[in-house]
XYZ file of C-alpha atoms in Angstrom:
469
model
C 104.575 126.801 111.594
C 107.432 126.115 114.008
C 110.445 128.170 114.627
C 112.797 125.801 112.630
C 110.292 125.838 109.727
C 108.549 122.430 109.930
C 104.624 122.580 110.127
C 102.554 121.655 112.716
C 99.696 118.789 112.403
C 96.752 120.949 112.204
C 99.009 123.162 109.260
C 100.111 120.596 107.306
C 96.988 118.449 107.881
C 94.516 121.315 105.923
C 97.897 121.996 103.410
C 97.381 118.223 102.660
C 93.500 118.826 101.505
C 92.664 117.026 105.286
C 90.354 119.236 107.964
C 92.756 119.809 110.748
C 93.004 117.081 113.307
C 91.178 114.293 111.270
C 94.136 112.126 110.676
C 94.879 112.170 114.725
C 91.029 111.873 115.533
C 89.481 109.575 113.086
C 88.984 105.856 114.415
C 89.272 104.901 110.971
C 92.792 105.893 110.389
C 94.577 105.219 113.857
C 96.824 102.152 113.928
C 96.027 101.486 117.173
C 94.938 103.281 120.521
C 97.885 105.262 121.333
C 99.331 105.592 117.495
C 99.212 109.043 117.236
C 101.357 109.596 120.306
C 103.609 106.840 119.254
C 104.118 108.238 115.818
C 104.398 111.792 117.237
C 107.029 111.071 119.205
C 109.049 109.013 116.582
C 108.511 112.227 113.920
C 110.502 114.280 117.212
C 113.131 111.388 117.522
C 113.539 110.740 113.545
C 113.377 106.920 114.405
C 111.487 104.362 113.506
C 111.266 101.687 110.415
C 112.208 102.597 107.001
C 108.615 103.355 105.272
C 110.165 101.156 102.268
C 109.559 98.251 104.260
C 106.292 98.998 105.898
C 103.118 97.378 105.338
C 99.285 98.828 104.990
C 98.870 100.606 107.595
C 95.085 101.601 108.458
C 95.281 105.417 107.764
C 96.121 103.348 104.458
C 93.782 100.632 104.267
C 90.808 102.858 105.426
C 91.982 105.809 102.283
C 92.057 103.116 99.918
C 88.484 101.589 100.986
C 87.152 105.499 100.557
C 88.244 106.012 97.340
C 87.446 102.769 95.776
C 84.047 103.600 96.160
C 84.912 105.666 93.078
C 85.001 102.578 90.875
C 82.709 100.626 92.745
C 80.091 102.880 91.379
C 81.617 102.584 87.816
C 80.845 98.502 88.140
C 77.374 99.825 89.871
C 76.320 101.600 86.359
C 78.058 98.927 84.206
C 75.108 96.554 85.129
C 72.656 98.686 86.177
C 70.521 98.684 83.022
C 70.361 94.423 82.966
C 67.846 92.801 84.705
C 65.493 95.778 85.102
C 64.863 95.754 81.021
C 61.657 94.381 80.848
C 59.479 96.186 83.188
C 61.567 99.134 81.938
C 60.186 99.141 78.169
C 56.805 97.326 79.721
C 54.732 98.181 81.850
C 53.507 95.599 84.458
C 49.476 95.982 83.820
C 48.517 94.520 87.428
C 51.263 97.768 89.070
C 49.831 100.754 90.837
C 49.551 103.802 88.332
C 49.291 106.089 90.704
C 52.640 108.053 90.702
C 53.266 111.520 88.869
C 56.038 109.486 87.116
C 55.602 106.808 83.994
C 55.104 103.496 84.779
C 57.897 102.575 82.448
C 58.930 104.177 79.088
C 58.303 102.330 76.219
C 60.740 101.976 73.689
C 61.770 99.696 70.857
C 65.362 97.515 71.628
C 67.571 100.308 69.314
C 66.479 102.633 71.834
C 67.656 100.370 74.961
C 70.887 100.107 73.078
C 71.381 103.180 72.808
C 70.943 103.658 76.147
C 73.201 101.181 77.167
C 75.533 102.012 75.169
C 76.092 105.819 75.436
C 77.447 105.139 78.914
C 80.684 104.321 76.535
C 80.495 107.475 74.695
C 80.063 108.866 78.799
C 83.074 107.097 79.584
C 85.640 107.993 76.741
C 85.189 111.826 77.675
C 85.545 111.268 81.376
C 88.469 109.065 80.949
C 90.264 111.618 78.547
C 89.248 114.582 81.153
C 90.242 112.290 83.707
C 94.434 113.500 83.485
C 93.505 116.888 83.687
C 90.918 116.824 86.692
C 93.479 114.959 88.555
C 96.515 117.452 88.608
C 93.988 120.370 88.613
C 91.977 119.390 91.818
C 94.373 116.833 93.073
C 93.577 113.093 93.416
C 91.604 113.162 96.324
C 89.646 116.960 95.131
C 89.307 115.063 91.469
C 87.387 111.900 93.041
C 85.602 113.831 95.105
C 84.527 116.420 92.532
C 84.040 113.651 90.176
C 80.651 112.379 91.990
C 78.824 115.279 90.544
C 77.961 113.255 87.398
C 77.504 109.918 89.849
C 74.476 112.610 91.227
C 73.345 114.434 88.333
C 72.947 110.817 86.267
C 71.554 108.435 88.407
C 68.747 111.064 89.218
C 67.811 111.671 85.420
C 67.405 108.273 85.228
C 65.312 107.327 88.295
C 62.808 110.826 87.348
C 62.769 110.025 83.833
C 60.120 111.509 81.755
C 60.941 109.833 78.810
C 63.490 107.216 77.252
C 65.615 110.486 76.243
C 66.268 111.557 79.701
C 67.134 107.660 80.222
C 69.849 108.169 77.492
C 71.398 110.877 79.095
C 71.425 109.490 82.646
C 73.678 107.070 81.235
C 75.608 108.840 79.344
C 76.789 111.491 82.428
C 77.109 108.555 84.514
C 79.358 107.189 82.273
C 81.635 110.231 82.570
C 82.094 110.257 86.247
C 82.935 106.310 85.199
C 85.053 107.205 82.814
C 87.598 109.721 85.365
C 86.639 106.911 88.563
C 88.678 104.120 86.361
C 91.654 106.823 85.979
C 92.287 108.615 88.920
C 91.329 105.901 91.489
C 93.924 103.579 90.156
C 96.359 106.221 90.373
C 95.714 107.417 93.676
C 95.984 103.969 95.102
C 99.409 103.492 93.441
C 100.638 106.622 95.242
C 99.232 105.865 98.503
C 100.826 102.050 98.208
C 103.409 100.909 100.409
C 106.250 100.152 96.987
C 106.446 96.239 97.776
C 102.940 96.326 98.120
C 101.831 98.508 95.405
C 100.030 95.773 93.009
C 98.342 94.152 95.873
C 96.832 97.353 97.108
C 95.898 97.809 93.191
C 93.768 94.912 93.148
C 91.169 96.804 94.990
C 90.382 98.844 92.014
C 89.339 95.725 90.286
C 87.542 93.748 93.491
C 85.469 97.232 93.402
C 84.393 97.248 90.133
C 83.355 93.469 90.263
C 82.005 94.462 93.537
C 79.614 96.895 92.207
C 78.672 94.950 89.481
C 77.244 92.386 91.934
C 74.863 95.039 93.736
C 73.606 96.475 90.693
C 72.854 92.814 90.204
C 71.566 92.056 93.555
C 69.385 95.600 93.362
C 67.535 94.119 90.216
C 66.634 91.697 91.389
C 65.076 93.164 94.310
C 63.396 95.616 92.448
C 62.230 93.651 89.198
C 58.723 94.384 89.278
C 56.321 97.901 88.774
C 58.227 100.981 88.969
C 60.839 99.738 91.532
C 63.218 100.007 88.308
C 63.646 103.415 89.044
C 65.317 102.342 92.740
C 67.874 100.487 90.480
C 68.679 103.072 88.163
C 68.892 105.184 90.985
C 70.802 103.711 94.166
C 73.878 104.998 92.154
C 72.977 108.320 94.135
C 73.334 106.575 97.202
C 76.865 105.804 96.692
C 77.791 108.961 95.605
C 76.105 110.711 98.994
C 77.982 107.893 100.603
C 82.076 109.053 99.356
C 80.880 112.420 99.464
C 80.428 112.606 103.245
C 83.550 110.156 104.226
C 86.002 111.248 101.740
C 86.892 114.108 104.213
C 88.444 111.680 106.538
C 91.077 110.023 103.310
C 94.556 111.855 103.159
C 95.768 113.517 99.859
C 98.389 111.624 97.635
C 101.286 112.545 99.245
C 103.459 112.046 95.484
C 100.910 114.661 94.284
C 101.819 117.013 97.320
C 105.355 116.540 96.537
C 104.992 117.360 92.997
C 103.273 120.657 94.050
C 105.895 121.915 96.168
C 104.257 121.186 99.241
C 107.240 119.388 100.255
C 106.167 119.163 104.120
C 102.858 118.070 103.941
C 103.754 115.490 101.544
C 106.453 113.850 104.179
C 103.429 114.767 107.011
C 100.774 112.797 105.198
C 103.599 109.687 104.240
C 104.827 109.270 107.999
C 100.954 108.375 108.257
C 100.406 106.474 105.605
C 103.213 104.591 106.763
C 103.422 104.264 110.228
C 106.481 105.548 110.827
C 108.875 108.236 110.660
C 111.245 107.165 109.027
C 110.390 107.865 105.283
C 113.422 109.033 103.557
C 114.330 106.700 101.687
C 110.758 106.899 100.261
C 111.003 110.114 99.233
C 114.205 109.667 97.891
C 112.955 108.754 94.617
C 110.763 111.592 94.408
C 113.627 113.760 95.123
C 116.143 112.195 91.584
C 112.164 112.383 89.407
C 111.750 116.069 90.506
C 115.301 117.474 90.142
C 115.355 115.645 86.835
C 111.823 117.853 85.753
C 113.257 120.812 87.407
C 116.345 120.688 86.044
C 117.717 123.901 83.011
C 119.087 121.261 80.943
C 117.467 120.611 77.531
C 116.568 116.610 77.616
C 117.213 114.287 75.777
C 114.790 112.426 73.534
C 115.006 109.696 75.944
C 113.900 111.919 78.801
C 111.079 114.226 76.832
C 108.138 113.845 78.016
C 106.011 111.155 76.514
C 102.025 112.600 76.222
C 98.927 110.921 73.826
C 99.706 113.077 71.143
C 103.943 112.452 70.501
C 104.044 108.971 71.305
C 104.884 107.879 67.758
C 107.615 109.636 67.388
C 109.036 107.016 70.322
C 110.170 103.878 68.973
C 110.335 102.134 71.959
C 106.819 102.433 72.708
C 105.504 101.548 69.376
C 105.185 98.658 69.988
C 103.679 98.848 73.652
C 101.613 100.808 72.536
C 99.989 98.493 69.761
C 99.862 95.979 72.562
C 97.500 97.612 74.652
C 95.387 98.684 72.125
C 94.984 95.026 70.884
C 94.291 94.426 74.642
C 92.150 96.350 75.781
C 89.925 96.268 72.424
C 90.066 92.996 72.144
C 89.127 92.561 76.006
C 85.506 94.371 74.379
C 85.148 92.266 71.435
C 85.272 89.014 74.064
C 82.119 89.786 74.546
C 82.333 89.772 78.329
C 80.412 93.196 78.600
C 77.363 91.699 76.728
C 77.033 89.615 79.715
C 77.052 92.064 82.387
C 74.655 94.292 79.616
C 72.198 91.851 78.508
C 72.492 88.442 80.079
C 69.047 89.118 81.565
C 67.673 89.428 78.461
C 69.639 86.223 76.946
C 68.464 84.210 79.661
C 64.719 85.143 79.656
C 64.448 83.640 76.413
C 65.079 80.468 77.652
C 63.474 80.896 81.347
C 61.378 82.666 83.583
C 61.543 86.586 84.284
C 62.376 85.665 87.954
C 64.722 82.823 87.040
C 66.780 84.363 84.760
C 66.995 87.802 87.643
C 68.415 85.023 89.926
C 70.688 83.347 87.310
C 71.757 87.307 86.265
C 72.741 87.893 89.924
C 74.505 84.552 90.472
C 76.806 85.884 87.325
C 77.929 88.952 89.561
C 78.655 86.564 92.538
C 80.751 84.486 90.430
C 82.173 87.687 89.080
C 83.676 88.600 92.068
C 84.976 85.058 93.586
C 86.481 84.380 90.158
C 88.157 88.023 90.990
C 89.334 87.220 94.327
C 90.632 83.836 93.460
C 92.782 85.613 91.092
C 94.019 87.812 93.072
C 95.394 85.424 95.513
C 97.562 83.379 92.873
C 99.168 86.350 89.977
C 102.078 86.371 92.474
C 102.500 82.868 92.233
C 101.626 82.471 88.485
C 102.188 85.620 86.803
C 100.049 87.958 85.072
C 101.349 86.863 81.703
C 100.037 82.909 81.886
C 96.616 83.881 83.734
C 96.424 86.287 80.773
C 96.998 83.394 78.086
C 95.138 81.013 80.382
C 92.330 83.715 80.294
C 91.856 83.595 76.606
C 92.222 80.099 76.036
C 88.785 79.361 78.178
C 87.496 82.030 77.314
C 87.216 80.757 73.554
C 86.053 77.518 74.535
C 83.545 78.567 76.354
C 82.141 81.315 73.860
C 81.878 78.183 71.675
C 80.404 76.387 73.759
C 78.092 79.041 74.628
C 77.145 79.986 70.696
C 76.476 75.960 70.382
C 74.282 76.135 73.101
C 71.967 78.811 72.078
C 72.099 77.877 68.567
C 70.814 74.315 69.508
C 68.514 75.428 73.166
C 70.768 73.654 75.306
C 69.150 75.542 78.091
C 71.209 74.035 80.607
C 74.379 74.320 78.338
C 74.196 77.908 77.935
C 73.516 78.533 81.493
C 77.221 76.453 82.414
C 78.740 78.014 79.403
C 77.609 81.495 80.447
C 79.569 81.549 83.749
C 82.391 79.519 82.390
C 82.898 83.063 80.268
C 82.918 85.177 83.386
C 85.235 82.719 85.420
C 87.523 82.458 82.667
C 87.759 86.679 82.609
C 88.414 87.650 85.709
C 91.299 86.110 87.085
C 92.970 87.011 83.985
C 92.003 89.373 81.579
C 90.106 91.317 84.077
C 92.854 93.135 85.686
C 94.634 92.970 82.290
C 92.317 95.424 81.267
C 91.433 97.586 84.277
C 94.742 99.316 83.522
C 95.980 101.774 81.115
C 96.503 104.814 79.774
C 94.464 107.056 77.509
C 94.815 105.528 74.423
C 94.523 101.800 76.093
C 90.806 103.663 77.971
C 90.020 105.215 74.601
C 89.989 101.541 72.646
C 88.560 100.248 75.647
C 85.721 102.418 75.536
C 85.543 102.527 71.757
C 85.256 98.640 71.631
C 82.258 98.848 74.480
C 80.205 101.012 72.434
C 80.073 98.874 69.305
C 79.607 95.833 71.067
C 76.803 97.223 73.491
C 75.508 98.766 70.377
C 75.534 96.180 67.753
C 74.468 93.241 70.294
C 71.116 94.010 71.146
C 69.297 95.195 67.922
C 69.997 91.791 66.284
C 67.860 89.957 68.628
C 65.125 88.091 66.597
C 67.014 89.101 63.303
C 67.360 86.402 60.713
C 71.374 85.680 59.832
C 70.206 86.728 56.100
C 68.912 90.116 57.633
C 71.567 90.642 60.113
C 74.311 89.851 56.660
C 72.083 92.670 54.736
C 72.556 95.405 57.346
C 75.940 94.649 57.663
C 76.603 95.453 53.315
């Protein structure tokens, strides 16, 4: 601490949840070779650009990357259960027996689906605790706490005994999921230059497509004998993975702020930013805190607005029935059948290999269809790419349930990527945001449709319309 009561880098660098020194030693967050004594000396002078017109820095850039390995692992465990389901529930007769562990763990498709689809259930919780873990811990202490259950799952699952400890692989995998979709989201809006704030956001969704893709990839590569257990498992390699960088990604500096640690928080923005000069920045968490800090009682237009008292708002009635019919309806699309059970859709029709390949091209598509989107909401809008979204996306379910109902092999195949490149530019991102009740239908509507999908393969319509009386 100096004499006139400002702290010193190494101070406000641990006070910011960041070991002293990393943000001036790390090669991953200088912006250039000399940028820590260039930025020192414009903290001295005051000068520099106003951080409301700054760019991503790489202190930025390189904290974002970190911590959107937290939802790159949620798309990981999305998939992870796809390809891999034959040799899962089968056991390849010409494999090695000669491990401690099963070969594979016979079970009957109910049981598969419930596997699958507990990482819902997983998810809801971890979502709901998300809130809390995040001002408890902080953003950065939540994500990194948060890959306990990215450890303790995917190792349940790659050492399971039995199809139980299978089921609840998933479902504490689906927890750390659940809090990854929550808090990473948030911590990138914080960390976001304001002009720049939804680009930076679309990293959250590129990871989660992202990871869907290796899960993919993974099966593939490990679709035969007891190598399913490496794809159930590699989720433990991306936890080790955030675990030992996350040290060198800053703390939100709006979470600071809202602690008190008034400092730090301006220490850890002149970084973020490049630049000194961040007053005008803060200024706007200055008018938000006085107005929370302040004796007077509120009004009902400034009481705080929480899961549980948001009826008795008028003005977000309505929102609030929006996203639910969003993000519900995003589940009953269908889309998460694909990334679920495509593998199994498409083995009906070709090889075990083929359809691995075909799985694996779906995750590739996945993520260009993401990308491409990316590039043209600004010029668009996300309201037409969200219309646009659902239009094709009908079509091509039709076309899809023609297909299969008639074997147009080939038909099915087109059909079944024309559903994922009609999701992603648009209703993907539509609904990778949200609050708790938009994450709770979300979740909700994942569960019955990983649920219900799979046990009515081979079903007759008559016996399918008799379990549904």
């Amino acid at each position: 601490m100096t004499a006139n009561g400002d702290i010193e880098h190494g101070d406000a660098d641990r006070a910011a949840g960041v070991p002293a020194g990393t943000i001036e030693q790390s090669p991953l967050l200088h912006n250039g070779g000399n940028a820590t004594s260039n930025l020192t000396a414009l903290v001295s002078s005051g000068d520099g650009p106003r951080s409301m017109d700054s760019g991503i820095t790489r202190t930025c850039l390189a904290s974002a990357i970190i911590m959107a390995i937290a939802p790159l692992q949620y798309g990981y465990h999305i998939a992870e259960l796809n390809t891999p389901k034959g040799i899962i529930t089968k056991c390849d007769s010409d494999a090695a027996h000669g491990s401690r562990l099963p070969l594979c763990l016979p079970m009957n498709d109910n049981m598969y689906s419930l596997a699958t689809s507990i990482f819902a259930i997983g998810g809801l919780f971890g979502s709901l605790a998300a809130g809390w873990m995040a001002e408890r811990w902080g953003r950065r202490g939540a994500l990194m706490y948060n890959n306990l259950p990215f450890v303790i799952g995917p190792l349940l699952m790659a050492f399971a005994l039995t199809p139980g400890m299978l089921v609840a692989g998933r479902l504490i995998s689906g927890v750390g999921s659940g809090a990854s979709i929550v808090i990473a989201p948030l911590y990138l809006s914080e960390i976001a230059p304001v002009k720049l704030r939804g680009t930076l956001n679309l990293l959250n969704q590129l990871s989660i497509v992202v990871g869907i893709l290796v899960t993919l990839v993974i099966g593939v590569l490990a679709n035969s004998g007891p190598y399913w257990r490496v794809s159930v498992g590699f989720g433990l390699v991306l936890a080790s993975l955030q675990l030992l960088i996350i040290q060198f990604a800053v703390e939100s500096p709006r979470y600071l702020w809202s602690r008190g640690q008034r400092v730090e928080a301006r220490h850890v923005l002149r970084y973020l930013r490049g630049t000194a000069n961040v007053d005008d920045e803060v200024a706007g968490w200055v008018s938000t805190s006085d107005a929370s800090d302040s004796d007077e009682v509120p009004s009902r237009a400034e009481r705080t607005v929480t899961i549980f008292n948001i009826f008795m708002f008028p003005e977000y009635r309505k929102p609030w029935v929006l996203v639910l019919l969003l993000q519900f309806g995003q589940q009953l699309s269908g889309i998460n059948t694909v990334f679920y059970y495509s593998s199994s859709v498409l083995e009906k029709m070709f090889s075990s290999h083929v359809s691995s390949i075909l799985t694996m091209l779906i995750g590739v598509l996945n993520v260009l269809a993401t990308s491409s989107g990316a590039l043209i909401v600004d010029r668009f809008g996300r309201r037409p790419l969200l219309f646009a979204s659902m239009a094709t996306m009908t079509i091509s379910i039709t076309l899809l349930g023609l297909s299969l109902a008639f074997s147009w092999n080939v038909m099915a195949v087109a059909s079944l990527y024309l559903v994922v490149a009609s999701f992603a530019p648009g209703y993907g991102p539509a609904a990778a945001a949200g609050g708790s009740w938009a994450l709770a239908a979300n979740w909700t509507g994942t569960f019955i449709v990983a649920a219900a999908f799979l046990p009515t393969k081979g079903k007759t319509i008559e016996e399918i319309a008799k379990k549904l009386r």
